[in-house]
Tab-separated table of C-alpha atoms in Angstrom:
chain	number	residue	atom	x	y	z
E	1	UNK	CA	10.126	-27.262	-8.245
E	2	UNK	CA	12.289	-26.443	-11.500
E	3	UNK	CA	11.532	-23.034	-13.079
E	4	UNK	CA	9.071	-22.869	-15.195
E	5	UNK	CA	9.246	-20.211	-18.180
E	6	UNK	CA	5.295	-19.354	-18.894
E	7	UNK	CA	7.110	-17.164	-21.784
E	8	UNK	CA	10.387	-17.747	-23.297
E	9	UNK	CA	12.370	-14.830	-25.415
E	10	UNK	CA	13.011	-15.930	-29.009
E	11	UNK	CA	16.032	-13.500	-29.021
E	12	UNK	CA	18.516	-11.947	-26.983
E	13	UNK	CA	20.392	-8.597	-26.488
E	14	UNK	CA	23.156	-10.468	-29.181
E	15	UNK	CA	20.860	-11.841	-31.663
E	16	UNK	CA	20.836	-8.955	-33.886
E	17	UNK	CA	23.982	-7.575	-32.926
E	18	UNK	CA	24.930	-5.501	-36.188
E	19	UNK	CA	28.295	-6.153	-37.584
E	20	UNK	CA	29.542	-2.213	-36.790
E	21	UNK	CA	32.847	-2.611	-36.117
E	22	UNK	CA	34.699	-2.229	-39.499
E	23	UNK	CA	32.304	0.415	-40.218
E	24	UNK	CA	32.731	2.379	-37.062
E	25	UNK	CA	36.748	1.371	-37.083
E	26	UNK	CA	36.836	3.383	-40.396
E	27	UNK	CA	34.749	6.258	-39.630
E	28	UNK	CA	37.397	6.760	-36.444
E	29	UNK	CA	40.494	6.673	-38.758
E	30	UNK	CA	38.718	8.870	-41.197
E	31	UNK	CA	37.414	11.556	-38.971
E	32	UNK	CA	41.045	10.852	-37.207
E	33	UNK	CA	43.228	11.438	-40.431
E	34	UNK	CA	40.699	14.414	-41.535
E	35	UNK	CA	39.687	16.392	-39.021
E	36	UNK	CA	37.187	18.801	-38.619
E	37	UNK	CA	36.192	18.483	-42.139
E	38	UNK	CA	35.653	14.722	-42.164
E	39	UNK	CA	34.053	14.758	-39.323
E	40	UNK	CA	31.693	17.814	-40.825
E	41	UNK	CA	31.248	15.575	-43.807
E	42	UNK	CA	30.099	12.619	-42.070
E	43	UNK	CA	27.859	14.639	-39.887
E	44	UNK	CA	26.123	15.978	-43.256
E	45	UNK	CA	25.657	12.491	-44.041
E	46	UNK	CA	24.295	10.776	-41.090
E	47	UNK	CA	23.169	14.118	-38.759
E	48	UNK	CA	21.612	15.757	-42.333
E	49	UNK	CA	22.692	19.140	-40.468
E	50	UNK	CA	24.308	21.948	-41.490
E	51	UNK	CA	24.180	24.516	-38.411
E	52	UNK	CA	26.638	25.357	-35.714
E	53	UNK	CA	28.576	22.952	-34.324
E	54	UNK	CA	30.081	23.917	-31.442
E	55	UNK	CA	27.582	26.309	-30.274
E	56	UNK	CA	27.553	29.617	-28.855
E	57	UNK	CA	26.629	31.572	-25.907
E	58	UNK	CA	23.537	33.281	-28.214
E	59	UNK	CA	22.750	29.478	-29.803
E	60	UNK	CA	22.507	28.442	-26.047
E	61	UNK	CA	20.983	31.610	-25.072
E	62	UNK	CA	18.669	31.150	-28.147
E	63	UNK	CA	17.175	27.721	-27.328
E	64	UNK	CA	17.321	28.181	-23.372
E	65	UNK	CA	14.210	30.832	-24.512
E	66	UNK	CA	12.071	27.724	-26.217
E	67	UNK	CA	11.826	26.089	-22.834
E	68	UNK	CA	8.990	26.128	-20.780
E	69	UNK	CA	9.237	27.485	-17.506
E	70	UNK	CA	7.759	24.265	-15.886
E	71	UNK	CA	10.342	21.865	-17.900
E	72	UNK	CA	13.054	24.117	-16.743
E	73	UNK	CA	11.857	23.668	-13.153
E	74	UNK	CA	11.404	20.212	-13.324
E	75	UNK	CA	15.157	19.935	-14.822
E	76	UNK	CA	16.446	22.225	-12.122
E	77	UNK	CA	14.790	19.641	-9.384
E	78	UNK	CA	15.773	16.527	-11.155
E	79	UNK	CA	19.831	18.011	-11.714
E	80	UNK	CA	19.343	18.827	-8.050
E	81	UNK	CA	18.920	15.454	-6.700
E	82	UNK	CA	21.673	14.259	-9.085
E	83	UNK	CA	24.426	17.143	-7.526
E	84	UNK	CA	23.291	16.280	-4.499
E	85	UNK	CA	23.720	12.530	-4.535
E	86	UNK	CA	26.782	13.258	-6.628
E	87	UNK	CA	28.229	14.853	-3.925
E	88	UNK	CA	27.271	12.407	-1.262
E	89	UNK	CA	29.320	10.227	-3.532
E	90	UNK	CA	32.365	11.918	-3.397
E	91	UNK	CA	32.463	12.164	0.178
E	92	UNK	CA	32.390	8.559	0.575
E	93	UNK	CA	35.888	8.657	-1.579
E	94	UNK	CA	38.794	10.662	0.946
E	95	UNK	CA	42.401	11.144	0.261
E	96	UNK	CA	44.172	8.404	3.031
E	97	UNK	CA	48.022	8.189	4.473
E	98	UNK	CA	49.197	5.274	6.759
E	99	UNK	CA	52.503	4.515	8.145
E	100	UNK	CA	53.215	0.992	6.511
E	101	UNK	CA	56.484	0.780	9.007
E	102	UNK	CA	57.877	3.181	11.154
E	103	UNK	CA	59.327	6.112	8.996
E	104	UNK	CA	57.269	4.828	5.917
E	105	UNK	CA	54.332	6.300	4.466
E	106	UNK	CA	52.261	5.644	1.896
E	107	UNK	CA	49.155	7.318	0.618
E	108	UNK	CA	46.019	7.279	-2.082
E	109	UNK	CA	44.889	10.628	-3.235
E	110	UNK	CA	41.616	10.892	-5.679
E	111	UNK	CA	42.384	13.144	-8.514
E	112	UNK	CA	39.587	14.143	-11.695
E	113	UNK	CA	40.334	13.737	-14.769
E	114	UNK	CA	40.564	16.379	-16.884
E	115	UNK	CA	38.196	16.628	-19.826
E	116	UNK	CA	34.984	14.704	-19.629
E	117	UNK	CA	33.316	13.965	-22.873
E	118	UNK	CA	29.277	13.328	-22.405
E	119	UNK	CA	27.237	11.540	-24.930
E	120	UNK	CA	23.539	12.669	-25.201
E	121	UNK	CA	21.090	10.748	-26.982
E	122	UNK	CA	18.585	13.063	-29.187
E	123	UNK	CA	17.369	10.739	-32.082
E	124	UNK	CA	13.812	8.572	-31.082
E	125	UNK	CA	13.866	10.136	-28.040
E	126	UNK	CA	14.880	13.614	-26.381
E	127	UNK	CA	17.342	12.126	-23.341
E	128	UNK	CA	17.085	15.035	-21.362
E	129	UNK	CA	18.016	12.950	-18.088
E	130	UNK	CA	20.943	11.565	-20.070
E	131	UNK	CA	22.297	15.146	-20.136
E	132	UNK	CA	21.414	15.498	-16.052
E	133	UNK	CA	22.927	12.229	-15.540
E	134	UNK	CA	26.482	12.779	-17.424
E	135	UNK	CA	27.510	16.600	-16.946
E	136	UNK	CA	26.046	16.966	-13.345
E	137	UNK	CA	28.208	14.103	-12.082
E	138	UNK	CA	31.651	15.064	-14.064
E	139	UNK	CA	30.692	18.641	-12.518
E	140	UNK	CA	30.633	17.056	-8.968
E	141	UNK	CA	33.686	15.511	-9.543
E	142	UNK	CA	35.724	18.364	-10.746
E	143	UNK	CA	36.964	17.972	-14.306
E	144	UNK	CA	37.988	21.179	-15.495
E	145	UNK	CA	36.567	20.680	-19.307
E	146	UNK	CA	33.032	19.022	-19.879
E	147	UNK	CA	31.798	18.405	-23.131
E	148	UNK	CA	27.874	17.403	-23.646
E	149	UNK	CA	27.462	16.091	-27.536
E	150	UNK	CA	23.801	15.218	-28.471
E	151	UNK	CA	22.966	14.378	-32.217
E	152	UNK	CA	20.880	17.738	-33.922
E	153	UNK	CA	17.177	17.114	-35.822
E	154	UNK	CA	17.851	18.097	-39.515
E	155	UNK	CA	16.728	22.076	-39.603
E	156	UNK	CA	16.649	22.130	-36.238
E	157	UNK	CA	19.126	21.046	-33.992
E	158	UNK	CA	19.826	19.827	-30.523
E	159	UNK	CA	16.531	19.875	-28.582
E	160	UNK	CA	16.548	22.626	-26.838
E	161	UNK	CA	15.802	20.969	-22.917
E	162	UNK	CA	18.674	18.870	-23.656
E	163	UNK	CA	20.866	22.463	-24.283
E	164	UNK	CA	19.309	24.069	-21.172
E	165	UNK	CA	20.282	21.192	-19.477
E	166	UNK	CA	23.894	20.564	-20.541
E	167	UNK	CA	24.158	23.891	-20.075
E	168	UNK	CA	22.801	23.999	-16.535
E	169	UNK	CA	24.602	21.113	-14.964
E	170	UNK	CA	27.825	22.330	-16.081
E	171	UNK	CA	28.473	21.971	-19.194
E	172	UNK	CA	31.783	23.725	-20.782
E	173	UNK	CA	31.047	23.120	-24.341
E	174	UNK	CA	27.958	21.945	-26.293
E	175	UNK	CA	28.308	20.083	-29.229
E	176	UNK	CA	25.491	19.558	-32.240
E	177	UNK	CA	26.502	16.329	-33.468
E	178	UNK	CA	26.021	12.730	-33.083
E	179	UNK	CA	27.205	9.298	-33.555
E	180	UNK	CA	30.431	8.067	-34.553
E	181	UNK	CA	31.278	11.539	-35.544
E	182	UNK	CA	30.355	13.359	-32.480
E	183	UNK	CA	31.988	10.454	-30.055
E	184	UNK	CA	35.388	11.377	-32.505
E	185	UNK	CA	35.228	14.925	-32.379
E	186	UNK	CA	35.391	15.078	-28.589
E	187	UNK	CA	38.394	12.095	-28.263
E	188	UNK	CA	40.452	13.780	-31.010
E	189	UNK	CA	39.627	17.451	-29.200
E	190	UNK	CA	38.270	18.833	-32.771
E	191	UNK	CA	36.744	21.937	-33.443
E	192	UNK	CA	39.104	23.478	-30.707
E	193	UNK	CA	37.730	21.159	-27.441
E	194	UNK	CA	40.270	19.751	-25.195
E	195	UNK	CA	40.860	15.836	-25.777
E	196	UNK	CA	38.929	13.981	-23.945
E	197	UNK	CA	39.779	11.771	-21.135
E	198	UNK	CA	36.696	9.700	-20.567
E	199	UNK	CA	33.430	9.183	-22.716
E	200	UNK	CA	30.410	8.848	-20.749
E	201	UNK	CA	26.573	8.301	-21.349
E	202	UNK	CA	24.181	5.724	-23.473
E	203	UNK	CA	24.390	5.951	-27.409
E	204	UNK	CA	22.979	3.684	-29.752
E	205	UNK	CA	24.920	0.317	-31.351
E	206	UNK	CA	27.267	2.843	-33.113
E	207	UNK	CA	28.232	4.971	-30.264
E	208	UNK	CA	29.076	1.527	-27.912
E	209	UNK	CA	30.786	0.118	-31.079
E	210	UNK	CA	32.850	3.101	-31.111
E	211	UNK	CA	32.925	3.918	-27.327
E	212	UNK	CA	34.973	0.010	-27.826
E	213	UNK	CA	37.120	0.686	-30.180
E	214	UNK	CA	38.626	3.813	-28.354
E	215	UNK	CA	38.499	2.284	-25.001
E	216	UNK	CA	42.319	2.726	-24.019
E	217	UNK	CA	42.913	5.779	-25.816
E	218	UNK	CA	39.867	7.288	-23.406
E	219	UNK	CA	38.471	5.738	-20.228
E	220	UNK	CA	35.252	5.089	-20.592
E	221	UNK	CA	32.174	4.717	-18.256
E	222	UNK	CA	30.961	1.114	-19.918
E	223	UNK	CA	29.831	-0.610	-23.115
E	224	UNK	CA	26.597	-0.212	-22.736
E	225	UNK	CA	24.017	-2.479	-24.866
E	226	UNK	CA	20.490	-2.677	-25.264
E	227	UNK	CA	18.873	-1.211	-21.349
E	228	UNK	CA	16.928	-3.935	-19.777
E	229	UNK	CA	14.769	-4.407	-16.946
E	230	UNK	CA	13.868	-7.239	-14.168
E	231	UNK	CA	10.561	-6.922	-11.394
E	232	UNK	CA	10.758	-9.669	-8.571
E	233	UNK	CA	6.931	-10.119	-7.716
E	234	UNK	CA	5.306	-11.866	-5.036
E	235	UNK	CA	1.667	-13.008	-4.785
E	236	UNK	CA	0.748	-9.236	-2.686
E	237	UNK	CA	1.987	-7.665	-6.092
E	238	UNK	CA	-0.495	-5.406	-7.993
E	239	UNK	CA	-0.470	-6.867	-11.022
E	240	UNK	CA	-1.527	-3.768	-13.108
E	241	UNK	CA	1.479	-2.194	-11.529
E	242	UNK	CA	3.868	-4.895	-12.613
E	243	UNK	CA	2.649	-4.943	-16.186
E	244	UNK	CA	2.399	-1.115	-16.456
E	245	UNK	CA	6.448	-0.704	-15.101
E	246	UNK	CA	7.250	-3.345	-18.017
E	247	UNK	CA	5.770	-1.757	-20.620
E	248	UNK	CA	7.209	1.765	-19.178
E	249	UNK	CA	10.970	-0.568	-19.700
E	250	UNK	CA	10.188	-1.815	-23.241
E	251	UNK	CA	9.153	1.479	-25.312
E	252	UNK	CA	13.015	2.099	-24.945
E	253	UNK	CA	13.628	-0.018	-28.267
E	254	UNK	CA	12.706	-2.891	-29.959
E	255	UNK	CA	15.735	-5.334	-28.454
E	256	UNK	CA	15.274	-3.664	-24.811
E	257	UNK	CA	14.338	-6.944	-22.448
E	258	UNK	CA	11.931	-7.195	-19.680
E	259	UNK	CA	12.217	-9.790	-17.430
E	260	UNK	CA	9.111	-10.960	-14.674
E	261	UNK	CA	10.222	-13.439	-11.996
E	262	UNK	CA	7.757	-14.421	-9.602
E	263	UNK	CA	6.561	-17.533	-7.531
E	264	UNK	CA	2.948	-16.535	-7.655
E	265	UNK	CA	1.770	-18.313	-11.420
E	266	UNK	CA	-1.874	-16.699	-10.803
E	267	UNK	CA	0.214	-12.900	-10.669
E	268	UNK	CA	2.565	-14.057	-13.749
E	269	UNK	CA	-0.874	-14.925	-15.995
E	270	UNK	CA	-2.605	-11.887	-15.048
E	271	UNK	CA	0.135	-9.463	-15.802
E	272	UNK	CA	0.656	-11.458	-18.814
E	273	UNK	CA	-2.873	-11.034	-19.627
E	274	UNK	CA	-2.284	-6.680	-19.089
E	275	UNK	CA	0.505	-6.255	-20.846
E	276	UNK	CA	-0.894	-6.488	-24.544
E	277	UNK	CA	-3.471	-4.135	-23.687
E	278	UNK	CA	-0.929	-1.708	-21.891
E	279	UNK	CA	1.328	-1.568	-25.066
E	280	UNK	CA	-1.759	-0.971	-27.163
E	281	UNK	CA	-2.690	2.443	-25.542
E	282	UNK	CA	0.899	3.943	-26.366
E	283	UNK	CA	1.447	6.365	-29.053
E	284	UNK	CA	3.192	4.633	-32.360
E	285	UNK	CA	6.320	4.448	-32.035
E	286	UNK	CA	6.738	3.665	-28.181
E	287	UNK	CA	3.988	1.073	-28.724
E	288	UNK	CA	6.355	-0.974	-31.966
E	289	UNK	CA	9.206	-0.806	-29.685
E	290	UNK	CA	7.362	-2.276	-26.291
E	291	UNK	CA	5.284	-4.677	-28.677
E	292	UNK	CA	8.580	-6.325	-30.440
E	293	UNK	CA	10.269	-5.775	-27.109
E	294	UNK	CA	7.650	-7.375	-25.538
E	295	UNK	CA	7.216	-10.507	-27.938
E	296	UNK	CA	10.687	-11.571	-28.811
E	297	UNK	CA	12.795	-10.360	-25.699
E	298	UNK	CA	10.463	-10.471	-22.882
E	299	UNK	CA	10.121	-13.684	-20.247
E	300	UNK	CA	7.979	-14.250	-17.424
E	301	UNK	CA	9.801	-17.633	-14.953
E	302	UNK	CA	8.488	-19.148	-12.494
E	303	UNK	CA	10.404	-20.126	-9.502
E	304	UNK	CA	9.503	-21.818	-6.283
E	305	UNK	CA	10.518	-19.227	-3.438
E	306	UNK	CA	11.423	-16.505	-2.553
E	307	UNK	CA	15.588	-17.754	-2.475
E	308	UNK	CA	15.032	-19.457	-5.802
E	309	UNK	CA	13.861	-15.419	-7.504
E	310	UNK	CA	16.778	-13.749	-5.630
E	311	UNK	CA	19.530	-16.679	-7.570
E	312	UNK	CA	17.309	-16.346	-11.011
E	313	UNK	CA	17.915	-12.587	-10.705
E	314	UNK	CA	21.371	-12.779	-9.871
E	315	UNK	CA	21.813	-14.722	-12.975
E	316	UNK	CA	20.341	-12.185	-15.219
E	317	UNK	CA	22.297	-9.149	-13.312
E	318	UNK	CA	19.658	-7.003	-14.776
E	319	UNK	CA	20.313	-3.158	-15.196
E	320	UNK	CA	17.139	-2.460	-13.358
E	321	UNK	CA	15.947	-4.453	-10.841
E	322	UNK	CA	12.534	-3.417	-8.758
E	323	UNK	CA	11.498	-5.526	-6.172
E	324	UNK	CA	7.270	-5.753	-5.587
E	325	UNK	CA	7.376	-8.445	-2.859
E	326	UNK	CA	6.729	-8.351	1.259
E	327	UNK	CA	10.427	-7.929	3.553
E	328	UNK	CA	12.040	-5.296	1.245
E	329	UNK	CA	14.886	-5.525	4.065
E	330	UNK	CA	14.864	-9.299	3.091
E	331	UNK	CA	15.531	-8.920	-0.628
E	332	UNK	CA	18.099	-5.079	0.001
E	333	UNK	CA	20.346	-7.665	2.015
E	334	UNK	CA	20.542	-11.043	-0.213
E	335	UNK	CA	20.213	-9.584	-3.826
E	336	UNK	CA	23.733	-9.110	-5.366
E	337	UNK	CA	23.666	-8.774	-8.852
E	338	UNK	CA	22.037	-5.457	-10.215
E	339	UNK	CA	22.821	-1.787	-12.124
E	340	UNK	CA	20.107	-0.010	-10.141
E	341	UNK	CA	17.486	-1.586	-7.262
E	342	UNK	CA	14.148	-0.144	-6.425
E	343	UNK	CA	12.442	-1.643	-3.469
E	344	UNK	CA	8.694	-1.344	-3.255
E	345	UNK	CA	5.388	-0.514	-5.322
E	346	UNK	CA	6.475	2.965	-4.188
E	347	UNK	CA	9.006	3.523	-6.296
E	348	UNK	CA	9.831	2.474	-9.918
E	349	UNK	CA	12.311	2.453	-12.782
E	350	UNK	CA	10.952	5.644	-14.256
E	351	UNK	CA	11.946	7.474	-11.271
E	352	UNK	CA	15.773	7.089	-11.634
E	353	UNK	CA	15.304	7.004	-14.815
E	354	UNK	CA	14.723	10.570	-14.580
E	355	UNK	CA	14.684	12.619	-11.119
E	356	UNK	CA	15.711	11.021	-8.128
E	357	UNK	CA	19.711	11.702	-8.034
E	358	UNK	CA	20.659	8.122	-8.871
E	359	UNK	CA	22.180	7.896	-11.798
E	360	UNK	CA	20.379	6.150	-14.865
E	361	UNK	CA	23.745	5.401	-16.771
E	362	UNK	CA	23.786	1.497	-15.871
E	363	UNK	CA	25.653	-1.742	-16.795
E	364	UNK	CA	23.347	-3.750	-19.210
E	365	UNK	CA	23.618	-7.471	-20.759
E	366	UNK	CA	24.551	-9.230	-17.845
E	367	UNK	CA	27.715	-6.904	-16.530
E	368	UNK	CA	26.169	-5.690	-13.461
E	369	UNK	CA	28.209	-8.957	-12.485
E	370	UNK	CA	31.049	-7.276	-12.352
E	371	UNK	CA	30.154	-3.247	-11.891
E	372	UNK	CA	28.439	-0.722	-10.988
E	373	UNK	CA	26.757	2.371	-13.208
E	374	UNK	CA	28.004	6.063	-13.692
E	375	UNK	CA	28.987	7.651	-10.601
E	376	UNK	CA	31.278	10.555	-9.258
E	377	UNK	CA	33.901	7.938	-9.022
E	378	UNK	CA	34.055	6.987	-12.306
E	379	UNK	CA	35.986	10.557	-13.263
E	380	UNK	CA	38.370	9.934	-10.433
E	381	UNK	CA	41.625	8.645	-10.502
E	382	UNK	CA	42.644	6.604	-7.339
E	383	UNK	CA	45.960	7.079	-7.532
E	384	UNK	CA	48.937	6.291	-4.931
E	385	UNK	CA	52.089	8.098	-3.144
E	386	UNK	CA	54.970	7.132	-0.915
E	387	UNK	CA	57.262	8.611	0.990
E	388	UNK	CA	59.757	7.400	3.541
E	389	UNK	CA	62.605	8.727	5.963
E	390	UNK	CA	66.492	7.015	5.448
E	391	UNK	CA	65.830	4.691	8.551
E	392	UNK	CA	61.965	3.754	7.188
E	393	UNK	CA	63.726	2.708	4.186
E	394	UNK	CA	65.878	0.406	5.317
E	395	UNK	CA	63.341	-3.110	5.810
E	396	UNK	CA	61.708	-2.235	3.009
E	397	UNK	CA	65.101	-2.031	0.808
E	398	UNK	CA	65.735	-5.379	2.145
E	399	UNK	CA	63.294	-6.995	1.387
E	400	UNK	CA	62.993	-5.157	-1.921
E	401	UNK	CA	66.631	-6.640	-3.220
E	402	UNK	CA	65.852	-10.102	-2.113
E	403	UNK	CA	62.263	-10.477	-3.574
E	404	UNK	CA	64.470	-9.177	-6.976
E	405	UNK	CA	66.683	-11.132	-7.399
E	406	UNK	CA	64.723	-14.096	-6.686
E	407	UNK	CA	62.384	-12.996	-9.558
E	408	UNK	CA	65.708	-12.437	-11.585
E	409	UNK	CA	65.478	-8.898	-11.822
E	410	UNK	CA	68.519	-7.619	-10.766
E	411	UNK	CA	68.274	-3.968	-12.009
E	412	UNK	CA	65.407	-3.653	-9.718
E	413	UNK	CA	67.611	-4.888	-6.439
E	414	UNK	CA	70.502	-3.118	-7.686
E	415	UNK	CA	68.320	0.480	-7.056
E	416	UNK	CA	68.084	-1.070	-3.658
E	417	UNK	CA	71.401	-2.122	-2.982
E	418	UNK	CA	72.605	1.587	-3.794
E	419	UNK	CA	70.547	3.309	-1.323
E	420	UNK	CA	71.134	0.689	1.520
E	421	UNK	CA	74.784	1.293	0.768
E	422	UNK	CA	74.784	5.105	0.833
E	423	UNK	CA	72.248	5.278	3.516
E	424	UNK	CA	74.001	2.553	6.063
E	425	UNK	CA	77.815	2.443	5.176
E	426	UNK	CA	78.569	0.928	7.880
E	427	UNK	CA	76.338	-1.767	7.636
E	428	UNK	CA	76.448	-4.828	5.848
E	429	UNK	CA	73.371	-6.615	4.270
E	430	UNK	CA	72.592	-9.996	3.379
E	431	UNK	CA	70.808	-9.506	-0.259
E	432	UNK	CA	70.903	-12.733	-1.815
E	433	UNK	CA	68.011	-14.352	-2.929
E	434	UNK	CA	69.157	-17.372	-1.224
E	435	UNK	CA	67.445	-19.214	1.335
């Protein structure tokens, strides 16, 4: 049986792609060329805010007060399963020697980078986890200067839950500003931060456009676009369930995708049926996003089996993929293609979304493909080391000046050639790159 697409998205994750990049390319040599000032200027323009910047240990202090004392346990718990998982991470990820030949050693060593600059969005929505997510894992990792940027409400500033938790997962420096301007200011190390040597966490179309553009200066953890979702669904499925956890995936934006794939067409209609009613019963503006989410992103396919949904989803590579099906063990072992699984009714997007210690920083638009989401390891360097007696040298000289020469680089087989000859006078060597 073909797949069958019961609904069809009119649009993708591209359609509307904005044309950014001149705009954001200029901003960058602006805020580049003028400093602090230019980027104050632009952040007067776009963050309409005219308070601290780089804030304080009182403007921390200050908005730590306005937090509930349940929010601020439920962010300790939540950056607790993050440092925690964070550091299971990093265990997995050991400095290693061998001897390559006798006499020769080589090595890989993980070193952090230094200065980790952390995005955090605080326009539609407060990302509170975003800050958990970011700073917790560069913490765990051990860069020496963290920076955690969220955009500040006009007369009001950063939210905040967002400073408390920055500020509680590790966070060196806090920084009220956003977009373009606030992605600049920590890359060019204004307002006195270090430069940074990675950007990390989700931003809107201007902070990936920019996040781009920089990529080489800075490492960076992805280009991340629009998030998207994917639930593989069997006929024991509870279709309320399904529809709910779609709806929960579309109130991110208008262009966020959610994806059903199913071989059960009397589950795909019924959840069809739920969702409109689902969206309905959410407050304005998360029910506009799920609704144009919902009709112009959103498809429901139809395969035949079981082998036929595991392909399908490997051919969306979805950020999030849950799985709502019988054999869980089945699905963990043949799936391939995914930011973030979760396995079971039991346990659902919104959960590593926010608390669980996985992170929620995740490929999007098809690049789980090729890799993972934010991690520990993504502020290491893997970086290499050698070291070898006279003796161990020797093969490895050999070989060196031959494979040289035959590639025509002699400069590279001379700097062998000189240490066989000082450390084996006595000896001669046949370095010709003939056969």
């Amino acid at each position: 049986m073909p797949r069958e697409y019961l609904k069809k998205a009119t649009l993708t994750s591209s359609s509307d792609a904005s044309q950014v990049h001149e705009t954001v390319k200029t901003i960058l040599a602006d805020i580049e060329a003028g400093g602090d000032a230019k980027a104050l200027e632009y952040a007067a323009k776009f963050d309409r805010y005219e308070g601290s910047v780089l804030l304080s240990q009182d403007d921390i202090d200050a908005a730590i007060a306005l937090v509930p004392e349940k929010l601020k346990a439920d962010i300790r718990f939540a950056h607790d399963n993050v440092r925690r998982f964070a550091e299971t991470q990093k265990s997995t990820l050991t400095d290693v020697e061998m001897e390559i030949a006798p006499g020769f050693i080589a090595g890989q060593k993980a070193i952090p980078v230094d200065a980790a600059g952390c995005y955090v969005p605080g326009g539609r929505y407060s990302h509170i986890a975003s800050a958990i997510m970011t700073v917790t894992t560069a913490k765990v990792a051990g860069c020496h200067s963290i920076t955690a940027c969220s955009p500040p409400r006009p007369g009001v500033g950063v939210a905040p839950a967002i400073i408390y938790a920055a500020h509680i997962c590790g966070a060196d420096n806090i920084l009220a500003m956003g977009g373009v301007q606030g992605v600049a200011a920590m890359t060019f190390g204004l307002f006195g931060l270090p430069k940074a040597n990675i950007l990390v966490g989700p931003g809107n179309q201007f902070v990936a456009e920019a996040k781009r553009i920089l990529f080489g200066r800075v490492g960076i953890d992805m280009i991340a676009g629009p998030t998207d979702s994917l639930i593989l669904a069997d006929k024991t499925a509870d279709a309320h369930i399904v529809a709910t956890d779609l709806v929960s995936q579309a109130e991110h934006g208008y262009n966020s995708p959610v994806w059903l794939i199913t071989d059960d067409r009397a589950l795909a209609e019924k959840v069809m049926e739920l969702v409109p009613g689902l969206i309905d019963d959410l407050p304005d503006v998360n029910r506009e996003n799920a609704f144009a989410a919902w009709r112009d992103y959103a498809e429901v396919i139809l395969c035949e089996n079981r082998e036929d949904m595991a392909k399908c989803s490997d051919e969306y590579a979805p950020e999030h993929l849950t799985v709502q099906a019988e054999d869980l063990d089945w699905w963990l072992d043949n799936l391939l293609c995914y930011g973030s699984l979760f396995l079971g009714e039991e346990t659902t997007v919104s959960y590593g979304d926010k608390a669980t210690g996985t992170n929620h920083v995740l490929p999007t638009s098809g690049a789980a493909s090729y890799t993972g989401g934010l991690s520990v390891h993504k502020y290491m360097k893997i970086v290499t080391w050698q070291r070898t007696t006279r003796e161990g040298s020797k093969a490895v000289a050999e070989a060196t000046a031959r494979i040289s020469r035959l590639e025509g680089m002699e400069g590279h087989a001379r700097a062998a050639d000189v240490r066989l000859a000082k450390y084996f006078p006595n000896e001669t060597f046949d370095l010709t790159a003939d056969g």
